Amino acid sequence: MEDINKKNISIAFSCLILFAVISVLSLFNQLVFLDETLISWLTEGVPSVVVSFMEIITVIGSGEAILILTGIVGVYFLYKKMWNHAVFLIVLTGGGVALNFILKILFQRERPGESSVIEFFGYSLEIPSYSFPSGHAMRSVILFSFLIYLAYRQLENNTAKVSAAAVFGGLIILVALSRIITGAHFPSDILAAAIISIAWLNVCLFTFRVWGEKKLPVKSTSSI
């Protein structure tokens, strides 16, 4: 268990350093060439049908979709009396949304396309929606990475584990690509979002594992 905790901390620390590097480079406009090159490579000559498909895919990473998916997973945890998992999910996803909002306000990077405001279920909050890091990417990476982790912890069949990883991993990649192809984000926004999301997931895993060991008399059949 101690080795697992050290691994979580090492991953989180490494990701935080990498995120800091990307953030500084972004602030000093040192990623413009990389962003423009990747955008050109990913969008040049893309058929309209692919763009339309990506516009559908990008909805998966929206706040509304992630909230619904999180609710479904949360209800499953409550039904199975997996109380630790339910609390963990709320902290992980809720904290991730708060972290993304704070980072967007902190960096205030303009989007590659037209500026927009934050909307939730069609209601405009009249708050500027900044670009760095991508909210869609962060929400997707946080939730689907956790589901991959959970699948490997809970499922016994190796085929099921690999299948779950392929499905959720594929969704992460598709949502990330959709944000670039639809012109909503720079590639560096996506990269930064993925890195800070992995850091946040590992911080939560470490914190809940230590907290559970010291404070909770676990009664459920499984633990984080």
PDB file of C-alpha atoms in Angstrom:
ATOM      1  CA  MET A   1       0.000   0.000   0.000  1.00  0.00           C
ATOM      2  CA  GLU A   2       2.843   2.384   0.818  1.00  0.00           C
ATOM      3  CA  ASP A   3       4.331   1.803  -2.640  1.00  0.00           C
ATOM      4  CA  ILE A   4       0.984   2.667  -4.243  1.00  0.00           C
ATOM      5  CA  ASN A   5       0.788   5.870  -2.212  1.00  0.00           C
ATOM      6  CA  LYS A   6       4.283   6.855  -3.280  1.00  0.00           C
ATOM      7  CA  LYS A   7       3.372   6.160  -6.897  1.00  0.00           C
ATOM      8  CA  ASN A   8       0.318   8.427  -6.649  1.00  0.00           C
ATOM      9  CA  ILE A   9       2.378  11.231  -5.166  1.00  0.00           C
ATOM     10  CA  SER A  10       5.152  10.812  -7.739  1.00  0.00           C
ATOM     11  CA  ILE A  11       2.692  10.938 -10.643  1.00  0.00           C
ATOM     12  CA  ALA A  12       0.876  13.950  -9.192  1.00  0.00           C
ATOM     13  CA  PHE A  13       4.116  15.842  -8.530  1.00  0.00           C
ATOM     14  CA  SER A  14       5.517  15.090 -11.982  1.00  0.00           C
ATOM     15  CA  CYS A  15       2.273  16.223 -13.626  1.00  0.00           C
ATOM     16  CA  LEU A  16       2.205  19.431 -11.609  1.00  0.00           C
ATOM     17  CA  ILE A  17       5.728  20.280 -12.732  1.00  0.00           C
ATOM     18  CA  LEU A  18       4.864  19.550 -16.349  1.00  0.00           C
ATOM     19  CA  PHE A  19       1.677  21.618 -16.075  1.00  0.00           C
ATOM     20  CA  ALA A  20       3.666  24.510 -14.629  1.00  0.00           C
ATOM     21  CA  VAL A  21       6.101  24.357 -17.563  1.00  0.00           C
ATOM     22  CA  ILE A  22       3.267  24.347 -20.125  1.00  0.00           C
ATOM     23  CA  SER A  23       1.543  27.201 -18.284  1.00  0.00           C
ATOM     24  CA  VAL A  24       4.650  29.397 -18.310  1.00  0.00           C
ATOM     25  CA  LEU A  25       5.314  28.659 -21.977  1.00  0.00           C
ATOM     26  CA  SER A  26       1.698  29.500 -22.753  1.00  0.00           C
ATOM     27  CA  LEU A  27       1.815  32.786 -20.841  1.00  0.00           C
ATOM     28  CA  PHE A  28       4.883  33.872 -22.823  1.00  0.00           C
ATOM     29  CA  ASN A  29       3.366  32.727 -26.151  1.00  0.00           C
ATOM     30  CA  GLN A  30       6.002  30.055 -26.677  1.00  0.00           C
ATOM     31  CA  LEU A  31       3.494  27.430 -27.793  1.00  0.00           C
ATOM     32  CA  VAL A  32       2.004  29.343 -30.715  1.00  0.00           C
ATOM     33  CA  PHE A  33       3.997  27.517 -33.370  1.00  0.00           C
ATOM     34  CA  LEU A  34       3.215  24.109 -31.879  1.00  0.00           C
ATOM     35  CA  ASP A  35      -0.480  24.927 -31.546  1.00  0.00           C
ATOM     36  CA  GLU A  36      -0.775  26.268 -35.088  1.00  0.00           C
ATOM     37  CA  THR A  37       1.112  23.313 -36.539  1.00  0.00           C
ATOM     38  CA  LEU A  38      -1.084  20.761 -34.773  1.00  0.00           C
ATOM     39  CA  ILE A  39      -4.297  22.615 -35.605  1.00  0.00           C
ATOM     40  CA  SER A  40      -3.304  22.759 -39.273  1.00  0.00           C
ATOM     41  CA  TRP A  41      -2.394  19.070 -39.288  1.00  0.00           C
ATOM     42  CA  LEU A  42      -5.628  17.991 -37.590  1.00  0.00           C
ATOM     43  CA  THR A  43      -8.072  20.243 -39.434  1.00  0.00           C
ATOM     44  CA  GLU A  44      -6.684  20.697 -42.929  1.00  0.00           C
ATOM     45  CA  GLY A  45      -8.775  18.804 -45.457  1.00  0.00           C
ATOM     46  CA  VAL A  46     -11.052  17.253 -42.825  1.00  0.00           C
ATOM     47  CA  PRO A  47     -14.391  16.230 -44.435  1.00  0.00           C
ATOM     48  CA  SER A  48     -17.484  18.055 -43.208  1.00  0.00           C
ATOM     49  CA  VAL A  49     -18.962  14.749 -42.048  1.00  0.00           C
ATOM     50  CA  VAL A  50     -16.041  14.317 -39.652  1.00  0.00           C
ATOM     51  CA  VAL A  51     -16.530  17.830 -38.294  1.00  0.00           C
ATOM     52  CA  SER A  52     -20.224  17.098 -37.777  1.00  0.00           C
ATOM     53  CA  PHE A  53     -19.337  13.871 -35.967  1.00  0.00           C
ATOM     54  CA  MET A  54     -16.891  15.738 -33.742  1.00  0.00           C
ATOM     55  CA  GLU A  55     -19.548  18.316 -32.908  1.00  0.00           C
ATOM     56  CA  ILE A  56     -21.626  15.438 -31.571  1.00  0.00           C
ATOM     57  CA  ILE A  57     -18.703  13.857 -29.723  1.00  0.00           C
ATOM     58  CA  THR A  58     -17.773  17.113 -28.020  1.00  0.00           C
ATOM     59  CA  VAL A  59     -21.122  17.050 -26.191  1.00  0.00           C
ATOM     60  CA  ILE A  60     -19.852  14.049 -24.190  1.00  0.00           C
ATOM     61  CA  GLY A  61     -17.384  16.312 -22.417  1.00  0.00           C
ATOM     62  CA  SER A  62     -19.911  19.061 -21.690  1.00  0.00           C
ATOM     63  CA  GLY A  63     -20.762  19.933 -18.110  1.00  0.00           C
ATOM     64  CA  GLU A  64     -24.305  18.682 -18.573  1.00  0.00           C
ATOM     65  CA  ALA A  65     -23.272  15.285 -19.982  1.00  0.00           C
ATOM     66  CA  ILE A  66     -20.568  14.728 -17.362  1.00  0.00           C
ATOM     67  CA  LEU A  67     -23.024  15.663 -14.608  1.00  0.00           C
ATOM     68  CA  ILE A  68     -25.542  13.109 -15.885  1.00  0.00           C
ATOM     69  CA  LEU A  69     -22.885  10.395 -16.263  1.00  0.00           C
ATOM     70  CA  THR A  70     -21.500  11.170 -12.818  1.00  0.00           C
ATOM     71  CA  GLY A  71     -25.009  10.954 -11.391  1.00  0.00           C
ATOM     72  CA  ILE A  72     -25.544   7.529 -12.963  1.00  0.00           C
ATOM     73  CA  VAL A  73     -22.254   6.219 -11.583  1.00  0.00           C
ATOM     74  CA  GLY A  74     -23.003   7.800  -8.200  1.00  0.00           C
ATOM     75  CA  VAL A  75     -26.440   6.154  -8.008  1.00  0.00           C
ATOM     76  CA  TYR A  76     -24.797   2.800  -8.806  1.00  0.00           C
ATOM     77  CA  PHE A  77     -22.340   3.301  -5.945  1.00  0.00           C
ATOM     78  CA  LEU A  78     -25.171   4.155  -3.547  1.00  0.00           C
ATOM     79  CA  TYR A  79     -27.192   1.145  -4.725  1.00  0.00           C
ATOM     80  CA  LYS A  80     -24.194  -1.098  -4.077  1.00  0.00           C
ATOM     81  CA  LYS A  81     -23.575   0.669  -0.738  1.00  0.00           C
ATOM     82  CA  MET A  82     -20.095   1.662  -1.896  1.00  0.00           C
ATOM     83  CA  TRP A  83     -20.127   4.770   0.282  1.00  0.00           C
ATOM     84  CA  ASN A  84     -16.409   5.547  -0.034  1.00  0.00           C
ATOM     85  CA  HIS A  85     -16.650   5.449  -3.804  1.00  0.00           C
ATOM     86  CA  ALA A  86     -19.687   7.749  -3.829  1.00  0.00           C
ATOM     87  CA  VAL A  87     -17.964  10.372  -1.684  1.00  0.00           C
ATOM     88  CA  PHE A  88     -14.775  10.012  -3.690  1.00  0.00           C
ATOM     89  CA  LEU A  89     -16.648  10.560  -6.957  1.00  0.00           C
ATOM     90  CA  ILE A  90     -18.281  13.748  -5.665  1.00  0.00           C
ATOM     91  CA  VAL A  91     -14.993  15.175  -4.435  1.00  0.00           C
ATOM     92  CA  LEU A  92     -13.109  14.114  -7.561  1.00  0.00           C
ATOM     93  CA  THR A  93     -15.537  15.515 -10.135  1.00  0.00           C
ATOM     94  CA  GLY A  94     -16.728  18.501  -8.114  1.00  0.00           C
ATOM     95  CA  GLY A  95     -13.180  19.451  -7.189  1.00  0.00           C
ATOM     96  CA  GLY A  96     -12.121  19.018 -10.804  1.00  0.00           C
ATOM     97  CA  VAL A  97     -14.786  21.457 -12.007  1.00  0.00           C
ATOM     98  CA  ALA A  98     -13.759  23.988  -9.347  1.00  0.00           C
ATOM     99  CA  LEU A  99     -10.073  23.574 -10.211  1.00  0.00           C
ATOM    100  CA  ASN A 100     -10.764  24.095 -13.912  1.00  0.00           C
ATOM    101  CA  PHE A 101     -12.753  27.258 -13.205  1.00  0.00           C
ATOM    102  CA  ILE A 102      -9.998  28.667 -10.987  1.00  0.00           C
ATOM    103  CA  LEU A 103      -7.307  27.943 -13.589  1.00  0.00           C
ATOM    104  CA  LYS A 104      -9.358  29.508 -16.385  1.00  0.00           C
ATOM    105  CA  ILE A 105      -9.851  32.682 -14.363  1.00  0.00           C
ATOM    106  CA  LEU A 106      -6.179  32.704 -13.394  1.00  0.00           C
ATOM    107  CA  PHE A 107      -4.807  32.414 -16.944  1.00  0.00           C
ATOM    108  CA  GLN A 108      -7.685  34.036 -18.896  1.00  0.00           C
ATOM    109  CA  ARG A 109      -6.449  32.756 -22.243  1.00  0.00           C
ATOM    110  CA  GLU A 110      -8.689  33.687 -25.157  1.00  0.00           C
ATOM    111  CA  ARG A 111     -10.121  30.918 -27.329  1.00  0.00           C
ATOM    112  CA  PRO A 112      -8.898  30.333 -30.899  1.00  0.00           C
ATOM    113  CA  GLY A 113     -12.363  31.164 -32.243  1.00  0.00           C
ATOM    114  CA  GLU A 114     -15.016  33.551 -31.037  1.00  0.00           C
ATOM    115  CA  SER A 115     -15.211  34.300 -27.335  1.00  0.00           C
ATOM    116  CA  SER A 116     -18.065  32.668 -25.466  1.00  0.00           C
ATOM    117  CA  VAL A 117     -19.689  32.539 -22.064  1.00  0.00           C
ATOM    118  CA  ILE A 118     -20.312  29.607 -19.753  1.00  0.00           C
ATOM    119  CA  GLU A 119     -23.661  27.939 -20.369  1.00  0.00           C
ATOM    120  CA  PHE A 120     -25.357  25.218 -18.353  1.00  0.00           C
ATOM    121  CA  PHE A 121     -28.397  23.370 -19.699  1.00  0.00           C
ATOM    122  CA  GLY A 122     -28.922  26.210 -22.148  1.00  0.00           C
ATOM    123  CA  TYR A 123     -28.809  28.913 -19.478  1.00  0.00           C
ATOM    124  CA  SER A 124     -26.100  31.548 -19.924  1.00  0.00           C
ATOM    125  CA  LEU A 125     -24.216  32.379 -16.719  1.00  0.00           C
ATOM    126  CA  GLU A 126     -22.714  35.516 -18.326  1.00  0.00           C
ATOM    127  CA  ILE A 127     -19.244  34.409 -17.219  1.00  0.00           C
ATOM    128  CA  PRO A 128     -16.474  34.441 -19.861  1.00  0.00           C
ATOM    129  CA  SER A 129     -15.465  30.933 -20.958  1.00  0.00           C
ATOM    130  CA  TYR A 130     -11.690  31.022 -21.263  1.00  0.00           C
ATOM    131  CA  SER A 131      -9.573  28.509 -23.126  1.00  0.00           C
ATOM    132  CA  PHE A 132      -6.807  27.302 -20.780  1.00  0.00           C
ATOM    133  CA  PRO A 133      -7.112  24.548 -19.692  1.00  0.00           C
ATOM    134  CA  SER A 134      -9.968  22.890 -21.597  1.00  0.00           C
ATOM    135  CA  GLY A 135     -12.968  22.189 -19.393  1.00  0.00           C
ATOM    136  CA  HIS A 136     -14.313  19.484 -21.698  1.00  0.00           C
ATOM    137  CA  ALA A 137     -10.960  17.700 -21.662  1.00  0.00           C
ATOM    138  CA  MET A 138     -10.553  18.001 -17.895  1.00  0.00           C
ATOM    139  CA  ARG A 139     -14.009  16.674 -17.127  1.00  0.00           C
ATOM    140  CA  SER A 140     -13.573  13.776 -19.545  1.00  0.00           C
ATOM    141  CA  VAL A 141     -10.096  12.796 -18.373  1.00  0.00           C
ATOM    142  CA  ILE A 142     -11.069  12.965 -14.688  1.00  0.00           C
ATOM    143  CA  LEU A 143     -14.250  10.891 -14.953  1.00  0.00           C
ATOM    144  CA  PHE A 144     -13.180   8.365 -17.580  1.00  0.00           C
ATOM    145  CA  SER A 145      -9.707   7.854 -16.076  1.00  0.00           C
ATOM    146  CA  PHE A 146     -11.356   7.119 -12.750  1.00  0.00           C
ATOM    147  CA  LEU A 147     -13.669   4.613 -14.446  1.00  0.00           C
ATOM    148  CA  ILE A 148     -10.657   2.928 -16.053  1.00  0.00           C
ATOM    149  CA  TYR A 149      -8.959   2.756 -12.648  1.00  0.00           C
ATOM    150  CA  LEU A 150     -12.151   1.400 -11.092  1.00  0.00           C
ATOM    151  CA  ALA A 151     -12.541  -1.220 -13.802  1.00  0.00           C
ATOM    152  CA  TYR A 152      -9.053  -2.561 -13.144  1.00  0.00           C
ATOM    153  CA  ARG A 153      -9.732  -2.631  -9.416  1.00  0.00           C
ATOM    154  CA  GLN A 154     -13.213  -4.187  -9.520  1.00  0.00           C
ATOM    155  CA  LEU A 155     -13.377  -6.401 -12.598  1.00  0.00           C
ATOM    156  CA  GLU A 156     -11.848  -9.861 -12.483  1.00  0.00           C
ATOM    157  CA  ASN A 157     -12.000 -10.683 -16.184  1.00  0.00           C
ATOM    158  CA  ASN A 158      -8.958  -9.344 -18.056  1.00  0.00           C
ATOM    159  CA  THR A 159     -10.920  -8.987 -21.293  1.00  0.00           C
ATOM    160  CA  ALA A 160     -13.481  -6.822 -19.506  1.00  0.00           C
ATOM    161  CA  LYS A 161     -10.698  -4.690 -18.033  1.00  0.00           C
ATOM    162  CA  VAL A 162      -9.072  -4.117 -21.420  1.00  0.00           C
ATOM    163  CA  SER A 163     -12.442  -3.439 -23.042  1.00  0.00           C
ATOM    164  CA  ALA A 164     -13.332  -0.851 -20.412  1.00  0.00           C
ATOM    165  CA  ALA A 165      -9.946   0.833 -20.807  1.00  0.00           C
ATOM    166  CA  ALA A 166     -10.348   0.898 -24.589  1.00  0.00           C
ATOM    167  CA  VAL A 167     -13.856   2.392 -24.444  1.00  0.00           C
ATOM    168  CA  PHE A 168     -13.161   5.056 -21.830  1.00  0.00           C
ATOM    169  CA  GLY A 169      -9.706   5.803 -23.214  1.00  0.00           C
ATOM    170  CA  GLY A 170     -11.203   6.150 -26.674  1.00  0.00           C
ATOM    171  CA  LEU A 171     -13.796   8.603 -25.361  1.00  0.00           C
ATOM    172  CA  ILE A 172     -11.052  10.725 -23.795  1.00  0.00           C
ATOM    173  CA  ILE A 173      -9.147  10.878 -27.082  1.00  0.00           C
ATOM    174  CA  LEU A 174     -12.256  11.607 -29.140  1.00  0.00           C
ATOM    175  CA  VAL A 175     -13.401  14.434 -26.866  1.00  0.00           C
ATOM    176  CA  ALA A 176      -9.893  15.921 -26.912  1.00  0.00           C
ATOM    177  CA  LEU A 177      -9.724  15.799 -30.715  1.00  0.00           C
ATOM    178  CA  SER A 178     -13.240  17.201 -31.037  1.00  0.00           C
ATOM    179  CA  ARG A 179     -12.285  20.344 -29.135  1.00  0.00           C
ATOM    180  CA  ILE A 180      -9.462  21.031 -31.586  1.00  0.00           C
ATOM    181  CA  ILE A 181     -11.261  20.061 -34.790  1.00  0.00           C
ATOM    182  CA  THR A 182     -14.315  22.150 -33.915  1.00  0.00           C
ATOM    183  CA  GLY A 183     -12.052  25.130 -33.245  1.00  0.00           C
ATOM    184  CA  ALA A 184     -12.909  25.461 -29.565  1.00  0.00           C
ATOM    185  CA  HIS A 185      -9.407  25.002 -28.126  1.00  0.00           C
ATOM    186  CA  PHE A 186      -5.700  25.092 -28.797  1.00  0.00           C
ATOM    187  CA  PRO A 187      -3.871  21.739 -28.537  1.00  0.00           C
ATOM    188  CA  SER A 188      -1.899  23.097 -25.567  1.00  0.00           C
ATOM    189  CA  ASP A 189      -5.223  23.677 -23.756  1.00  0.00           C
ATOM    190  CA  ILE A 190      -5.998  19.988 -24.179  1.00  0.00           C
ATOM    191  CA  LEU A 191      -2.543  18.821 -23.123  1.00  0.00           C
ATOM    192  CA  ALA A 192      -2.564  21.002 -20.017  1.00  0.00           C
ATOM    193  CA  ALA A 193      -6.057  19.796 -19.118  1.00  0.00           C
ATOM    194  CA  ALA A 194      -5.057  16.138 -19.391  1.00  0.00           C
ATOM    195  CA  ILE A 195      -1.933  16.635 -17.283  1.00  0.00           C
ATOM    196  CA  ILE A 196      -3.582  18.572 -14.455  1.00  0.00           C
ATOM    197  CA  SER A 197      -6.489  16.093 -14.451  1.00  0.00           C
ATOM    198  CA  ILE A 198      -4.119  13.169 -13.929  1.00  0.00           C
ATOM    199  CA  ALA A 199      -2.458  15.103 -11.120  1.00  0.00           C
ATOM    200  CA  TRP A 200      -5.818  15.798  -9.464  1.00  0.00           C
ATOM    201  CA  LEU A 201      -6.930  12.167  -9.767  1.00  0.00           C
ATOM    202  CA  ASN A 202      -3.752  10.924  -8.104  1.00  0.00           C
ATOM    203  CA  VAL A 203      -3.969  13.532  -5.328  1.00  0.00           C
ATOM    204  CA  CYS A 204      -7.522  12.378  -4.607  1.00  0.00           C
ATOM    205  CA  LEU A 205      -6.564   8.701  -4.696  1.00  0.00           C
ATOM    206  CA  PHE A 206      -3.711   9.293  -2.257  1.00  0.00           C
ATOM    207  CA  THR A 207      -5.785  11.476   0.071  1.00  0.00           C
ATOM    208  CA  PHE A 208      -8.772   9.136   0.244  1.00  0.00           C
ATOM    209  CA  ARG A 209      -6.615   6.058   0.684  1.00  0.00           C
ATOM    210  CA  VAL A 210      -4.722   7.587   3.608  1.00  0.00           C
ATOM    211  CA  TRP A 211      -7.921   9.050   5.072  1.00  0.00           C
ATOM    212  CA  GLY A 212      -9.657   5.688   4.792  1.00  0.00           C
ATOM    213  CA  GLU A 213      -6.798   3.885   6.487  1.00  0.00           C
ATOM    214  CA  LYS A 214      -6.765   6.287   9.434  1.00  0.00           C
ATOM    215  CA  LYS A 215     -10.374   7.381   9.869  1.00  0.00           C
ATOM    216  CA  LEU A 216     -12.908   5.059   8.292  1.00  0.00           C
ATOM    217  CA  PRO A 217     -14.059   1.653   9.507  1.00  0.00           C
ATOM    218  CA  VAL A 218     -14.767   0.487   5.960  1.00  0.00           C
ATOM    219  CA  LYS A 219     -17.927  -1.660   5.812  1.00  0.00           C
ATOM    220  CA  SER A 220     -18.350  -1.826   2.045  1.00  0.00           C
ATOM    221  CA  THR A 221     -17.002  -4.742   0.103  1.00  0.00           C
ATOM    222  CA  SER A 222     -14.464  -2.608  -1.710  1.00  0.00           C
ATOM    223  CA  SER A 223     -12.292   0.438  -1.191  1.00  0.00           C
ATOM    224  CA  ILE A 224     -10.638   3.081  -3.315  1.00  0.00           C
TER     225      ILE A 224
END
